[in-house]
Amino acid sequence: MDYVIGVDFDNTIVSYDEVFHHVALQKGLIPAGTLKRKMEIRDRIRKLSAGETTWIRLQGIVYGKFMQRAEIMPGVANFLLQCKVRNHSVFIVSHKTEYGHFDCDNVSLRQEALKWMESKRFFDPQYYGLKRENVFFASTRAEKARTIAELGCNYFIDDLPEVFANEEFPAGTRKVLLGRLDPMETSCDVKPVSDWAEASNHVLGPATDDDVAMWASVVAGRPIESIVRVLGRGNSRIYKVVATDGKRFALKHYPGRLADARPRLKTEFNALQFLRKQSVATVPMAVEMDGGLNLGFYEWIEGAPVTRPALADLRQAVDFVERLHSLSREAGANGIGMASEACLSANELINQVEERLRRLRAQCGGFPGLANFLAHTFEPLWEEVEEISWHLWPTETREGSLPRGKQTLSPSDFGFHNALRNDGKITFIDFEYFGWDDPVKLTADFLWHPAMELNPEISAQWEKAMLGLFSGDPDFAVRLHAAMPLYGLRWAMIVLNEFLPGLSERRRDAGGAYCRDPDEARDIQLGKAKRYCERVKQSIPTLTVA
């Protein structure tokens, strides 16, 4: 069946978080530390003198003069191309006046919106292929509802429940709300979705190989011969793509930014570009990316997983870290951001563990085994280890951040689990979390990561190599000694992500979990967490409080 699908524009197709933050900061309406979220910015401004008028004026400026700085909402591009593959008709119906309130420049909001769509290739037949006449602007909410009815929309997707509550909204149109549903504000026939990925799945069903092939051909700019899903990776979907000219690529589809705010695509693509420009040949080449589709194209690396690593493999890992550390002193590294969940102080590391603990505690009601583990195993051990490690930690970085001169560039998920071996040579992959960090975290994570399973000799040689490499920092050895048990307990929390809503589903959807039964997966991960705690407990006698 070919659907007629209507979609709202502002805050549904378009994300204004960044631009609202930029303009409000520029005009001195918000402090520098304000989060880049439109609703938070709105609430802050409304508290000012004449705040409501100021907010209305700001909206007119953003939707007009600064419209071209706005971003496409994560997942919209994928949805529109899926509609194209299925031959569904898409209409954009927006409640948008011609001009903004209090706008002395008389900028046409509607023309700016059309210019924005043009720049994002909405009307390009080789991309989304929407017809310009499929875009409608309404001066009132009632006019918008009437337009939806006249178009005969099977579905309408909007971020405002008030649109669906309008008395002229057509009864036969299925309502999809991009956001939380308040039962007091709207009727029970509204389907709330958290992001565009969920909206797409609800309206169109799961993405198919044809969908992915369409995305791939758009990004690559060439026809695709074949595309095959690669199972067993983490939170991103990986495909092996063969173009009709025989060239092979790795296609990576990253989690949506609404599901995970970290800019994984941009981080990884830029990291690999930086490393290849510095003549680092032990990483894949970044080929092409599309931020709207959240896709990255990379060189396809032939190789086998590095199981049972030998000393020769370890030498290559050490050499890679040494190369990263030397690049940390290059001027080009200054523009690189912090690694994901970087830990530059004892306080930051402790806070990260306690935040993970807080989130897991919230799930205990449905999982008595988890509740028992946290209350009787993890928390007593955590209190003991936290106190010992705090006193062992060098005073300078207990609360204060490690100076940049002692930091290093880090993949932040480094190890043989993210490596491929071909004819004895290792290529390191997965740089979604790349950036600046304390080398102690890199060292500890390599030893603690559940996928590594290093033998005692390899572990000892790794630690020895890192102590030598970072010996220029007189506190490195002491900091590592103090941090090791904390990182062990941090990993005990990480492996329990299976208990958190949404996270385990995304990993299984990406093919990163071979166990498809959620209960079995949670039992396995709980067993891992218990073993982490046992290992940390056994290490306590080796810790000495100064």
Short mmCIF file of C-alpha atoms in Angstrom, two decimals, residues 306-517:
data_model
loop_
_atom_site.label_atom_id
_atom_site.label_comp_id
_atom_site.label_asym_id
_atom_site.label_seq_id
_atom_site.Cartn_x
_atom_site.Cartn_y
_atom_site.Cartn_z
CA VAL A 306 42.63 -10.93 17.13
CA THR A 307 41.95 -13.84 19.48
CA ARG A 308 44.59 -15.08 21.90
CA PRO A 309 46.92 -12.13 21.29
CA ALA A 310 50.64 -12.87 21.32
CA LEU A 311 53.55 -10.64 22.29
CA ALA A 312 53.95 -9.60 18.63
CA ASP A 313 50.35 -8.35 18.66
CA LEU A 314 50.95 -6.49 21.91
CA ARG A 315 54.00 -4.80 20.41
CA GLN A 316 51.82 -3.40 17.63
CA ALA A 317 49.27 -2.13 20.14
CA VAL A 318 52.00 -0.44 22.18
CA ASP A 319 53.51 1.09 19.03
CA PHE A 320 50.10 2.50 18.10
CA VAL A 321 49.60 4.10 21.52
CA GLU A 322 53.14 5.50 21.36
CA ARG A 323 52.35 7.01 17.96
CA LEU A 324 49.15 8.57 19.31
CA HIS A 325 51.07 10.03 22.22
CA SER A 326 53.64 11.59 19.90
CA LEU A 327 50.83 13.05 17.76
CA SER A 328 49.39 14.59 20.92
CA ARG A 329 52.24 17.08 20.76
CA GLU A 330 51.42 18.13 17.18
CA ALA A 331 49.66 21.45 16.59
CA GLY A 332 46.88 19.73 14.62
CA ALA A 333 45.80 17.82 17.73
CA ASN A 334 44.69 20.97 19.53
CA GLY A 335 41.38 21.05 17.67
CA ILE A 336 40.42 17.53 18.74
CA GLY A 337 37.83 17.29 21.52
CA MET A 338 37.76 15.23 24.67
CA ALA A 339 37.36 11.47 24.45
CA SER A 340 33.95 10.09 25.35
CA GLU A 341 33.59 9.86 29.14
CA ALA A 342 37.12 11.12 29.66
CA CYS A 343 38.29 10.86 33.27
CA LEU A 344 40.72 13.64 34.17
CA SER A 345 40.35 13.44 37.94
CA ALA A 346 39.47 11.01 40.70
CA ASN A 347 36.30 12.96 41.32
CA GLU A 348 35.22 12.63 37.68
CA LEU A 349 35.84 8.88 37.67
CA ILE A 350 33.92 8.40 40.92
CA ASN A 351 31.01 10.51 39.66
CA GLN A 352 30.79 8.43 36.48
CA VAL A 353 30.55 5.19 38.45
CA GLU A 354 27.96 6.63 40.83
CA GLU A 355 25.86 7.94 37.95
CA ARG A 356 25.85 4.46 36.39
CA LEU A 357 24.95 3.01 39.79
CA ARG A 358 22.08 5.49 40.13
CA ARG A 359 20.64 4.49 36.75
CA LEU A 360 20.87 0.79 37.58
CA ARG A 361 19.24 1.29 40.99
CA ALA A 362 16.24 2.76 39.19
CA GLN A 363 15.75 -0.59 37.40
CA CYS A 364 15.91 -2.78 40.51
CA GLY A 365 12.14 -3.01 40.91
CA GLY A 366 11.87 -5.32 37.93
CA PHE A 367 15.06 -7.29 38.53
CA PRO A 368 15.46 -8.77 42.04
CA GLY A 369 18.78 -10.40 41.09
CA LEU A 370 20.19 -7.02 40.13
CA ALA A 371 18.86 -5.44 43.32
CA ASN A 372 20.48 -8.13 45.45
CA PHE A 373 23.83 -7.78 43.65
CA LEU A 374 23.94 -4.00 44.01
CA ALA A 375 22.89 -3.95 47.65
CA HIS A 376 24.98 -6.84 48.98
CA THR A 377 27.97 -7.12 46.65
CA PHE A 378 28.68 -3.98 44.68
CA GLU A 379 27.82 -1.12 47.03
CA PRO A 380 29.75 -2.35 50.11
CA LEU A 381 32.79 -3.04 47.91
CA TRP A 382 32.43 0.32 46.16
CA GLU A 383 32.43 2.22 49.45
CA GLU A 384 35.60 0.45 50.57
CA VAL A 385 37.47 0.86 47.28
CA GLU A 386 36.42 4.47 46.80
CA GLU A 387 37.87 5.47 50.17
CA ILE A 388 41.17 3.65 49.62
CA SER A 389 41.63 4.92 46.06
CA TRP A 390 40.81 8.51 47.02
CA HIS A 391 43.58 8.56 49.61
CA LEU A 392 46.03 6.92 47.22
CA TRP A 393 45.26 9.35 44.39
CA PRO A 394 47.74 12.25 43.87
CA THR A 395 46.33 15.40 45.46
CA GLU A 396 46.69 17.51 42.30
CA THR A 397 44.09 15.54 40.36
CA ARG A 398 41.72 14.33 43.04
CA GLU A 399 39.34 17.14 42.14
CA GLY A 400 41.31 19.23 39.66
CA SER A 401 41.64 18.10 36.04
CA LEU A 402 44.81 16.55 34.69
CA PRO A 403 46.74 19.25 32.76
CA ARG A 404 46.66 18.96 28.96
CA GLY A 405 50.41 18.35 28.90
CA LYS A 406 49.89 15.05 30.75
CA GLN A 407 46.94 13.92 28.62
CA THR A 408 47.14 11.87 25.44
CA LEU A 409 45.02 11.18 22.38
CA SER A 410 43.06 7.98 22.95
CA PRO A 411 40.59 5.81 20.99
CA SER A 412 38.80 5.44 24.36
CA ASP A 413 37.71 1.92 23.41
CA PHE A 414 41.12 0.52 22.57
CA GLY A 415 42.03 -3.13 22.49
CA PHE A 416 42.20 -6.28 20.43
CA HIS A 417 38.40 -6.45 20.40
CA ASN A 418 38.61 -3.49 17.99
CA ALA A 419 41.35 -4.85 15.77
CA LEU A 420 41.72 -7.05 12.69
CA ARG A 421 44.81 -9.14 11.87
CA ASN A 422 45.90 -9.89 8.30
CA ASP A 423 49.18 -11.68 7.60
CA GLY A 424 50.45 -10.73 11.06
CA LYS A 425 49.70 -7.03 10.66
CA ILE A 426 47.03 -5.41 12.82
CA THR A 427 44.62 -2.66 11.79
CA PHE A 428 42.86 -0.82 14.61
CA ILE A 429 39.19 0.08 14.10
CA ASP A 430 36.37 1.87 15.94
CA PHE A 431 37.21 5.47 16.82
CA GLU A 432 33.72 6.68 17.76
CA TYR A 433 34.93 7.90 21.16
CA PHE A 434 38.34 9.27 20.12
CA GLY A 435 39.84 12.30 21.86
CA TRP A 436 41.93 13.61 24.73
CA ASP A 437 42.05 11.63 27.97
CA ASP A 438 44.19 10.58 30.89
CA PRO A 439 46.50 7.77 29.67
CA VAL A 440 45.65 6.00 32.93
CA LYS A 441 42.14 5.37 31.58
CA LEU A 442 43.52 3.97 28.31
CA THR A 443 45.88 1.71 30.26
CA ALA A 444 43.27 0.47 32.72
CA ASP A 445 40.51 -0.07 30.15
CA PHE A 446 42.86 -2.19 28.01
CA LEU A 447 43.36 -4.49 31.00
CA TRP A 448 39.78 -4.53 32.27
CA HIS A 449 37.75 -4.70 29.02
CA PRO A 450 35.55 -7.84 29.09
CA ALA A 451 36.33 -8.71 25.46
CA MET A 452 40.10 -8.76 25.94
CA GLU A 453 40.76 -11.85 28.10
CA LEU A 454 44.50 -11.20 28.27
CA ASN A 455 46.80 -13.79 29.80
CA PRO A 456 48.95 -12.71 32.78
CA GLU A 457 52.10 -12.31 30.67
CA ILE A 458 50.43 -10.01 28.12
CA SER A 459 48.79 -7.99 30.90
CA ALA A 460 52.08 -7.53 32.73
CA GLN A 461 53.92 -6.54 29.54
CA TRP A 462 51.21 -4.01 28.66
CA GLU A 463 51.38 -2.36 32.07
CA LYS A 464 55.18 -2.30 31.94
CA ALA A 465 55.12 -0.70 28.48
CA MET A 466 52.65 1.99 29.56
CA LEU A 467 54.66 2.79 32.70
CA GLY A 468 57.66 3.34 30.45
CA LEU A 469 55.81 5.32 27.79
CA PHE A 470 54.25 7.75 30.25
CA SER A 471 57.17 7.93 32.69
CA GLY A 472 57.47 11.65 31.92
CA ASP A 473 54.47 12.14 34.21
CA PRO A 474 55.81 11.55 37.75
CA ASP A 475 52.28 10.80 39.04
CA PHE A 476 51.32 8.31 36.32
CA ALA A 477 52.29 5.14 38.22
CA VAL A 478 50.65 6.30 41.45
CA ARG A 479 47.51 7.41 39.63
CA LEU A 480 47.29 4.08 37.78
CA HIS A 481 47.68 2.13 41.03
CA ALA A 482 44.90 4.15 42.66
CA ALA A 483 42.63 4.02 39.63
CA MET A 484 42.79 0.32 38.72
CA PRO A 485 40.16 -0.95 41.21
CA LEU A 486 37.88 1.99 40.42
CA TYR A 487 38.01 1.15 36.72
CA GLY A 488 37.32 -2.49 37.53
CA LEU A 489 34.13 -1.48 39.31
CA ARG A 490 33.30 0.96 36.52
CA TRP A 491 33.37 -2.00 34.13
CA ALA A 492 31.13 -3.93 36.51
CA MET A 493 28.58 -1.16 35.95
CA ILE A 494 29.12 -0.98 32.18
CA VAL A 495 28.45 -4.69 31.58
CA LEU A 496 25.09 -4.24 33.31
CA ASN A 497 23.83 -1.93 30.56
CA GLU A 498 21.62 -4.86 29.51
CA PHE A 499 19.32 -3.83 32.38
CA LEU A 500 18.88 -0.27 31.10
CA PRO A 501 15.89 0.44 28.85
CA GLY A 502 16.80 1.06 25.23
CA LEU A 503 20.53 0.37 25.41
CA SER A 504 20.39 -3.41 25.11
CA GLU A 505 17.80 -3.20 22.33
CA ARG A 506 20.03 -0.87 20.31
CA ARG A 507 23.01 -3.19 20.70
CA ARG A 508 21.03 -6.24 19.63
CA ASP A 509 19.58 -4.30 16.72
CA ALA A 510 23.12 -3.40 15.64
CA GLY A 511 24.08 -7.07 15.75
CA GLY A 512 26.40 -6.64 18.69
CA ALA A 513 24.88 -9.33 20.86
CA TYR A 514 24.80 -12.94 19.76
CA CYS A 515 22.40 -13.79 22.58
CA ARG A 516 18.96 -12.65 21.45
CA ASP A 517 17.06 -13.64 24.60
#
